[in-house]
Coordinates of C-alpha atoms (C1' of nucleotides) in Angstrom, one line a residue:
Chain A
M94 CA -25.3 19.4 7.3
N95 CA -28.8 19.2 8.7
N96 CA -30.1 19.7 12.2
T97 CA -33.2 19.8 14.3
A98 CA -35.4 21.6 11.8
E99 CA -33.7 23.1 8.8
K100 CA -35.9 23.3 5.8
K101 CA -36.2 26.9 4.5
T102 CA -33.4 28.7 2.8
D103 CA -33.7 31.4 5.3
N104 CA -30.3 32.9 5.8
K105 CA -30.3 35.4 8.7
I106 CA -29.9 32.6 11.1
T107 CA -28.2 30.3 8.6
K108 CA -25.3 32.7 8.2
A109 CA -24.4 32.8 11.9
R110 CA -25.0 29.1 12.1
K111 CA -22.8 28.4 9.1
G112 CA -20.0 30.5 10.5
N113 CA -20.1 28.6 13.8
L114 CA -20.6 25.3 12.2
Q115 CA -17.6 25.6 10.0
Q116 CA -15.5 27.0 12.8
I117 CA -16.4 24.1 15.0
L118 CA -15.8 21.5 12.3
S119 CA -12.4 23.1 11.5
A120 CA -11.3 23.1 15.1
A121 CA -12.7 19.6 15.6
E122 CA -10.7 18.3 12.7
D123 CA -7.4 19.6 14.1
I124 CA -8.1 18.3 17.6
F125 CA -9.4 14.9 16.5
A126 CA -6.4 14.5 14.2
K127 CA -4.0 15.4 17.0
N128 CA -5.5 13.4 19.9
G129 CA -7.8 10.8 18.4
Y130 CA -11.4 10.2 19.1
K131 CA -11.2 9.1 22.7
G132 CA -8.4 11.6 23.4
T133 CA -10.5 14.5 22.3
T134 CA -12.9 16.3 24.7
V135 CA -15.9 18.3 23.5
S136 CA -14.9 21.2 25.8
S137 CA -11.4 21.4 24.2
I138 CA -13.1 21.9 20.8
A139 CA -15.4 24.5 22.4
N140 CA -12.5 26.3 23.9
A141 CA -10.7 26.4 20.6
V142 CA -13.6 28.4 19.0
G143 CA -14.5 30.4 22.1
L144 CA -17.8 28.8 22.8
P145 CA -19.3 26.9 25.8
K146 CA -19.4 23.2 25.1
A147 CA -23.2 23.2 25.4
N148 CA -23.2 25.3 22.3
V149 CA -21.1 22.8 20.4
L150 CA -23.5 20.0 21.5
Y151 CA -26.4 22.2 20.4
Y152 CA -25.2 22.3 16.8
F153 CA -24.1 18.6 16.7
K154 CA -26.2 16.4 18.8
S155 CA -23.3 14.4 20.2
K156 CA -19.5 14.1 20.1
E157 CA -19.9 11.0 17.9
K158 CA -22.1 12.9 15.4
L159 CA -19.5 15.7 15.2
Y160 CA -16.8 13.1 14.6
Q161 CA -18.8 11.5 11.8
E162 CA -19.4 14.9 10.2
V163 CA -15.7 15.7 10.3
M164 CA -14.9 12.4 8.6
N165 CA -17.6 12.9 5.9
Q166 CA -16.0 16.2 5.1
L167 CA -12.5 14.6 4.8
L168 CA -13.4 11.4 2.9
S169 CA -13.8 12.9 -0.5
L170 CA -10.6 14.9 0.0
W171 CA -8.8 11.7 1.0
M172 CA -9.9 9.8 -2.1
Q173 CA -9.9 12.4 -4.7
H174 CA -6.5 11.6 -6.3
M175 CA -7.1 8.0 -7.0
N176 CA -9.5 8.4 -9.9
E177 CA -6.8 10.2 -11.8
I178 CA -5.4 6.8 -12.5
T179 CA -7.6 5.9 -15.4
A180 CA -7.6 3.1 -17.9
D181 CA -6.4 5.2 -20.8
S182 CA -3.7 7.0 -18.9
H183 CA -0.1 5.9 -19.3
P184 CA 1.9 5.0 -16.2
K185 CA 4.8 7.3 -17.0
D186 CA 2.4 10.2 -16.6
A187 CA -0.2 8.9 -14.2
L188 CA 2.1 7.5 -11.5
P189 CA 4.3 10.6 -11.1
K190 CA 1.3 12.7 -11.0
Y191 CA -0.4 10.6 -8.4
I192 CA 2.7 10.4 -6.2
K193 CA 3.2 14.2 -6.4
N194 CA -0.5 15.0 -5.6
K195 CA -0.6 12.5 -2.7
I196 CA 2.6 13.7 -1.0
K197 CA 1.5 17.3 -1.5
Q198 CA -1.8 16.5 0.1
S199 CA 0.1 14.9 3.0
Q200 CA 1.9 18.2 3.3
N201 CA -1.0 20.6 3.0
H202 CA -3.9 18.6 4.5
P203 CA -2.3 16.1 6.9
N204 CA -5.5 15.9 9.1
A205 CA -7.4 13.8 6.7
S206 CA -4.7 11.2 6.4
R207 CA -4.1 11.2 10.2
I208 CA -7.7 10.8 11.2
F209 CA -8.2 7.9 8.9
A210 CA -4.9 6.3 9.8
A211 CA -6.0 6.4 13.5
E212 CA -9.5 5.0 12.5
V213 CA -7.9 2.1 10.6
L214 CA -5.5 1.4 13.4
H215 CA -8.3 1.0 15.9
G216 CA -10.6 -1.1 13.9
A217 CA -12.3 1.5 11.5
H218 CA -15.3 1.5 13.7
F219 CA -16.7 4.7 12.2
L220 CA -15.3 4.2 8.8
R221 CA -16.1 0.6 7.9
T222 CA -19.1 1.4 5.7
S223 CA -17.2 3.9 3.6
L224 CA -14.2 1.6 3.3
Q225 CA -16.4 -1.2 2.1
Q226 CA -18.2 0.9 -0.4
E227 CA -16.6 4.0 -2.0
L228 CA -13.0 3.2 -1.2
K229 CA -13.3 -0.5 -2.3
D230 CA -14.8 0.5 -5.6
Q231 CA -11.9 2.9 -6.2
F232 CA -9.5 0.3 -5.1
Q233 CA -10.7 -2.4 -7.4
Q234 CA -10.9 0.0 -10.3
T235 CA -7.3 1.1 -9.8
C236 CA -6.2 -2.5 -9.5
Q237 CA -7.8 -3.2 -12.9
V238 CA -6.0 -0.3 -14.4
F239 CA -2.7 -1.7 -13.1
Q240 CA -3.5 -5.1 -14.5
A241 CA -4.3 -3.5 -17.9
W242 CA -0.9 -1.8 -17.8
I243 CA 0.7 -5.1 -17.1
D244 CA -1.2 -6.8 -20.0
K245 CA 0.0 -4.1 -22.3
K246 CA 3.5 -4.5 -21.0
W247 CA 3.7 -0.9 -19.9
I248 CA 4.8 -2.0 -16.5
D249 CA 6.3 -5.2 -15.1
P250 CA 4.0 -7.9 -13.7
I251 CA 3.5 -7.0 -10.1
H252 CA 0.5 -7.9 -7.9
P253 CA -1.7 -4.9 -8.5
E254 CA -3.1 -4.8 -4.9
H255 CA 0.3 -4.7 -3.4
L256 CA 1.6 -2.1 -5.7
L257 CA -1.3 0.1 -4.7
F258 CA -0.6 -0.5 -1.0
M259 CA 2.9 0.5 -1.6
L260 CA 1.9 3.7 -3.3
W261 CA -0.5 4.5 -0.5
S262 CA 1.8 3.8 2.4
S263 CA 4.8 5.5 1.0
T264 CA 3.0 8.7 0.2
Q265 CA 0.8 8.8 3.3
A266 CA 3.8 8.3 5.4
Y267 CA 4.6 12.0 4.9
A268 CA 1.4 12.8 6.9
D269 CA 1.1 9.9 9.3
H270 CA 4.7 9.7 10.2
G271 CA 5.5 13.3 9.6
L272 CA 6.4 13.9 13.2
Q273 CA 8.6 10.9 13.4
I274 CA 10.3 11.9 10.2
S275 CA 10.9 15.4 11.4
I276 CA 12.4 14.2 14.7
L277 CA 14.7 11.8 12.9
M278 CA 15.8 14.5 10.5
D279 CA 16.4 16.9 13.4
K280 CA 14.1 19.7 12.5
E281 CA 10.9 21.2 13.9
E282 CA 9.0 20.7 10.8
L283 CA 9.6 19.2 7.3
T284 CA 10.4 21.9 4.8
E285 CA 9.2 22.4 1.3
T286 CA 12.5 20.9 0.1
D287 CA 12.0 17.8 2.2
F288 CA 8.7 17.1 0.5
E289 CA 10.2 17.8 -2.9
H290 CA 12.9 15.3 -2.1
G291 CA 10.3 12.8 -1.0
I292 CA 8.4 13.2 -4.2
T293 CA 11.6 12.7 -6.2
A294 CA 12.7 9.6 -4.3
V295 CA 9.4 7.8 -4.3
T296 CA 8.7 8.7 -8.0
Q297 CA 12.2 7.5 -9.0
V298 CA 11.9 4.2 -7.1
I299 CA 8.4 3.4 -8.1
L300 CA 8.8 4.2 -11.8
K301 CA 12.0 2.3 -12.3
G302 CA 10.8 -0.4 -9.9
C303 CA 7.8 -1.0 -12.1
G304 CA 9.8 -1.0 -15.2
V305 CA 8.0 1.9 -16.8
K306 CA 9.5 2.8 -20.1
T307 CA 10.2 6.6 -20.1
Chain B
M139 CA 6.7 -12.3 54.9
N140 CA 7.9 -9.8 52.4
N141 CA 7.1 -6.3 51.3
T142 CA 7.1 -4.1 48.3
A143 CA 10.8 -4.1 48.0
E144 CA 12.1 -7.1 46.0
K145 CA 15.8 -7.7 46.5
K146 CA 16.5 -11.3 47.2
T147 CA 16.5 -14.0 44.6
D148 CA 13.7 -15.7 46.5
N149 CA 11.6 -17.4 43.9
K150 CA 8.5 -18.6 45.6
I151 CA 6.9 -15.2 45.4
T152 CA 8.9 -14.0 42.5
K153 CA 7.5 -16.8 40.3
A154 CA 3.9 -15.7 41.0
R155 CA 4.9 -12.1 40.5
K156 CA 6.6 -12.8 37.2
G157 CA 3.7 -14.9 36.0
N158 CA 1.2 -12.1 36.7
L159 CA 3.5 -9.4 35.5
Q160 CA 4.0 -11.1 32.2
Q161 CA 0.3 -11.9 31.8
I162 CA -0.6 -8.3 32.5
L163 CA 1.9 -6.9 30.1
S164 CA 0.8 -9.3 27.4
A165 CA -2.9 -8.5 27.8
A166 CA -2.0 -4.8 28.1
E167 CA -0.1 -5.0 24.8
D168 CA -3.1 -6.4 23.0
I169 CA -5.6 -4.0 24.4
F170 CA -3.4 -0.9 24.0
A171 CA -2.7 -1.9 20.4
K172 CA -6.3 -2.3 19.7
N173 CA -7.8 0.7 21.5
G174 CA -5.0 3.2 22.0
Y175 CA -3.9 4.7 25.2
K176 CA -7.0 6.8 26.0
G177 CA -9.3 4.1 24.7
T178 CA -7.9 1.5 27.1
T179 CA -9.2 1.1 30.6
V180 CA -7.2 -0.5 33.4
S181 CA -10.2 -2.7 34.3
S182 CA -10.4 -4.1 30.8
I183 CA -6.8 -5.2 31.2
A184 CA -7.6 -6.6 34.6
N185 CA -10.6 -8.5 33.2
A186 CA -8.5 -10.0 30.5
V187 CA -6.2 -11.7 33.0
G188 CA -8.9 -12.4 35.6
L189 CA -7.7 -10.0 38.2
P190 CA -9.3 -7.1 40.0
K191 CA -8.0 -3.8 38.7
A192 CA -6.5 -2.9 42.1
N193 CA -4.2 -5.8 41.6
V194 CA -3.0 -4.5 38.2
L195 CA -2.4 -1.1 39.8
Y196 CA -0.5 -2.8 42.6
Y197 CA 2.1 -4.2 40.2
F198 CA 2.4 -1.1 38.0
K199 CA 1.8 2.1 39.9
S200 CA -0.3 3.7 37.3
K201 CA -1.9 3.2 33.9
E202 CA 0.8 5.4 32.4
K203 CA 3.6 3.4 34.0
L204 CA 2.1 0.2 32.6
Y205 CA 1.9 1.7 29.1
Q206 CA 5.5 2.9 29.3
E207 CA 6.6 -0.7 30.3
V208 CA 4.7 -2.2 27.4
M209 CA 6.5 0.2 25.0
N210 CA 9.9 -0.5 26.5
Q211 CA 9.3 -4.2 25.9
L212 CA 8.3 -3.6 22.3
L213 CA 11.0 -1.1 21.3
S214 CA 13.8 -3.5 20.8
L215 CA 11.5 -5.8 18.9
W216 CA 10.5 -2.9 16.7
M217 CA 14.1 -1.9 15.9
Q218 CA 15.8 -5.2 15.7
H219 CA 15.9 -5.7 12.0
M220 CA 17.5 -2.4 11.1
N221 CA 20.9 -3.3 12.3
E222 CA 21.1 -6.1 9.8
I223 CA 21.8 -3.4 7.2
T224 CA 25.5 -3.0 7.8
A225 CA 28.2 -1.2 5.9
D226 CA 29.8 -4.3 4.4
S227 CA 26.5 -6.0 3.4
H228 CA 25.5 -5.9 -0.2
P229 CA 22.1 -4.4 -1.1
K230 CA 21.1 -7.4 -3.2
D231 CA 21.2 -9.5 0.0
A232 CA 20.5 -6.9 2.7
L233 CA 17.4 -5.2 1.2
P234 CA 15.4 -8.4 0.4
K235 CA 16.3 -9.8 3.9
Y236 CA 15.2 -6.6 5.6
I237 CA 11.9 -6.4 3.6
K238 CA 11.1 -10.0 4.3
N239 CA 11.9 -9.8 8.0
K240 CA 9.9 -6.5 8.4
I241 CA 6.8 -7.8 6.7
K242 CA 7.0 -11.1 8.6
Q243 CA 7.2 -9.1 11.8
S244 CA 4.1 -7.1 10.7
Q245 CA 2.4 -10.4 10.3
N246 CA 3.5 -12.1 13.5
H247 CA 3.8 -9.2 15.9
P248 CA 1.6 -6.4 14.7
N249 CA 1.1 -5.0 18.1
A250 CA 4.5 -3.3 18.3
S251 CA 4.0 -1.6 15.0
R252 CA 0.5 -0.5 15.8
I253 CA 1.2 0.9 19.2
F254 CA 4.1 2.9 17.9
A255 CA 2.1 4.1 14.9
A256 CA -0.6 5.4 17.2
E257 CA 2.1 7.0 19.4
V258 CA 3.6 8.8 16.4
L259 CA 0.3 9.9 15.0
H260 CA -0.6 11.6 18.3
G261 CA 2.6 13.4 18.9
A262 CA 4.9 10.6 20.3
H263 CA 4.3 11.9 23.8
F264 CA 5.7 8.8 25.5
L265 CA 8.1 7.9 22.8
R266 CA 9.9 11.1 22.1
T267 CA 13.0 10.3 24.1
S268 CA 13.5 6.9 22.5
L269 CA 12.9 8.3 19.1
Q270 CA 15.5 11.0 19.6
Q271 CA 18.1 8.5 20.9
E272 CA 18.2 4.9 20.0
L273 CA 16.1 5.1 16.9
K274 CA 17.8 8.2 15.6
D275 CA 21.2 6.5 15.9
Q276 CA 19.9 3.5 14.0
F277 CA 18.4 5.8 11.4
Q278 CA 21.5 7.8 10.8
Q279 CA 23.7 4.7 10.7
T280 CA 21.4 3.1 8.1
C281 CA 21.4 6.2 6.0
Q282 CA 25.2 6.2 6.0
V283 CA 25.2 2.6 4.7
F284 CA 22.8 3.7 1.9
Q285 CA 25.1 6.6 1.1
A286 CA 28.1 4.2 1.0
W287 CA 26.2 1.9 -1.4
I288 CA 25.5 4.9 -3.6
D289 CA 29.2 6.0 -3.6
K290 CA 30.2 2.4 -4.6
K291 CA 27.5 2.6 -7.3
W292 CA 25.8 -0.5 -5.9
I293 CA 22.5 1.4 -6.0
D294 CA 21.3 4.5 -7.8
P295 CA 21.6 7.9 -6.2
I296 CA 18.5 8.3 -4.0
H297 CA 18.1 10.5 -1.0
P298 CA 19.0 7.9 1.7
E299 CA 16.5 9.3 4.3
H300 CA 13.6 9.0 1.9
L301 CA 14.6 5.6 0.7
L302 CA 14.5 4.4 4.3
F303 CA 11.1 6.1 4.9
M304 CA 9.8 4.2 1.9
L305 CA 11.1 0.9 3.3
W306 CA 9.6 1.5 6.7
S307 CA 6.2 2.6 5.5
S308 CA 5.7 0.0 2.8
T309 CA 6.6 -2.8 5.2
Q310 CA 4.8 -1.5 8.3
A311 CA 1.7 -1.0 6.3
Y312 CA 1.1 -4.7 6.6
A313 CA 0.6 -4.2 10.3
D314 CA -0.7 -0.6 10.6
H315 CA -3.1 -0.9 7.6
G316 CA -3.7 -4.6 7.9
L317 CA -7.3 -4.2 8.7
Q318 CA -7.9 -1.8 5.8
I319 CA -6.1 -4.1 3.5
S320 CA -8.1 -7.1 4.5
I321 CA -11.4 -5.2 4.1
L322 CA -10.4 -4.0 0.6
M323 CA -9.3 -7.5 -0.3
D324 CA -12.6 -8.9 0.9
K325 CA -11.3 -11.3 3.5
E326 CA -11.5 -11.6 7.3
E327 CA -7.8 -11.7 7.6
L328 CA -4.7 -11.6 5.4
T329 CA -3.5 -15.1 4.6
E330 CA 0.0 -16.4 4.5
T331 CA -0.1 -16.1 0.7
D332 CA -1.0 -12.4 0.9
F333 CA 2.0 -11.7 3.0
E334 CA 4.2 -13.7 0.6
H335 CA 2.9 -11.7 -2.3
G336 CA 3.5 -8.5 -0.3
I337 CA 7.1 -9.5 0.3
T338 CA 7.5 -10.3 -3.4
A339 CA 6.0 -7.1 -4.7
V340 CA 7.8 -4.8 -2.3
T341 CA 11.1 -6.6 -2.9
Q342 CA 10.7 -6.5 -6.6
V343 CA 9.9 -2.8 -6.8
I344 CA 12.5 -1.7 -4.3
L345 CA 15.4 -3.7 -5.8
K346 CA 14.8 -2.7 -9.4
G347 CA 13.8 0.8 -8.3
C348 CA 17.1 1.3 -6.6
G349 CA 19.0 -0.1 -9.6
V350 CA 20.5 -3.0 -7.6
K351 CA 22.6 -5.2 -9.9
T352 CA 21.5 -8.8 -9.3
Chain C
dG138 C1' 0.1 -9.9 48.5
dT139 C1' -4.9 -9.8 47.3
dC140 C1' -9.3 -8.0 46.9
dT141 C1' -13.7 -4.9 48.1
dA142 C1' -15.2 -0.6 48.6
dT143 C1' -14.7 4.0 47.9
dA144 C1' -12.7 8.6 47.1
dT145 C1' -11.8 11.9 43.5
dG146 C1' -12.0 13.8 39.2
dT147 C1' -13.5 14.3 34.3
dC148 C1' -16.4 13.8 30.5
dG149 C1' -20.7 13.8 27.7
dA150 C1' -25.0 15.3 27.8
dT151 C1' -29.2 17.9 29.5
dA152 C1' -32.2 21.2 32.0
dG153 C1' -33.6 25.5 32.2
dA154 C1' -32.9 30.7 32.7
dC155 C1' -32.2 34.4 29.5
Chain D
dG89 C1' -30.2 30.5 19.8
dT90 C1' -27.0 31.0 23.7
dC91 C1' -25.1 30.2 28.0
dT92 C1' -24.7 28.5 33.3
dA93 C1' -25.3 25.0 36.3
dT94 C1' -25.6 20.3 37.0
dC95 C1' -26.6 15.3 36.5
dG96 C1' -25.0 10.7 35.8
dA97 C1' -21.7 7.5 34.0
dC98 C1' -17.4 6.0 34.3
dA99 C1' -12.2 6.0 35.0
dT100 C1' -8.0 6.3 37.8
dA101 C1' -6.3 5.6 41.9
dT102 C1' -6.2 4.5 47.0
dA103 C1' -7.7 3.0 51.7
dG104 C1' -8.2 -0.6 54.4
dA105 C1' -10.1 -5.4 55.6
dC106 C1' -8.4 -10.1 55.0

DNA sequence: GTCTATATGTCGATAGAC
DNA sequence: GTCTATCGACATATAGAC
């Protein structure tokens, strides 16, 4: 968000800058998601927005900085649905809502999930700090909610951590394994209906599997 | 003495070759799994087995060929548990067994799962053919078994494809997201007990969630 | 078969004209 | 701020001595 010397709220230059900045970030997001960090070249990003690569490296000092910036933009998006599972919510409402939102996000914004999945696969080099802070807080908080539900006998006793892993993996699969799924189902792309069926199936199994009284 | 062609069952040279071949493949598996295809250098593999990189490229003509070979070795391992779900098996036996085997595989052989996860994330460039053939056959066969179970009222009506995706993602997560999980659970590595708890939780939710009579 | 040295190409990053 | 030209590092792959 900041650069060499950006202090005043001047907006003649800022407008052009912001336009380019956002275009670059958007293209970078797509290409990083598709090819991974090492598999992405700065010039391919530059080509995608019709600029010479020196220009891209002028805005963001390095490839690594650009990558970090992309991840920062995506992190909040990636985590936003978890805090809908609150202590006072009831599993029969909160769980279906979470599953639906998370799968819809896999449908509409697969880049976030894919970039983080690749990060995690390869050691979370650039993401470790965030994982250890924001995400861990959210994680522990959500586990406590699950434990509270168990204590109130709203759901069966299930190891809260593993229940949450199950929720994550089975909803994120629609982004991370989307290509695999579409190949196996013999179609170019998953349709709206496929995602709806996914939501139905996951919700059905999780709700009944947790013993939620409906 | 001999040349590139290898026809006879001579085993003075063959033994050395096989030893090196297997060592290289094994090291390549680890490094590809950790760093991805683009993130892996031939010389890092060569270093891991104490050979000059020219030697590695002598055995396998190119980095890409070596990668393909590694994937071929892992493919059967990756798929081997799916054909335990057969038409005459009962879900109350077959599902727990599958879940247990798949999570144990994530524990003992995470490389296979990780390499394929990265492949799939980045477009399955090298894996497309296999996905479209062997894996798709297995996939469709297993879906038919699920449908048969539904028809016999052994499990609730659930879209078979999505049930299978759920099984895959929630068991593979223990390899693909293993690092993330261990960070969130505040430990260097997942313990035997963690995997046991994972097996318990997933089995419990899936069995009850599918309405399997026990 | 094995290893050293090198050819060839690509990428990230910078220098410097405009 | 923007672009062209180029540098330097490193990666794959090969040539050729042993």
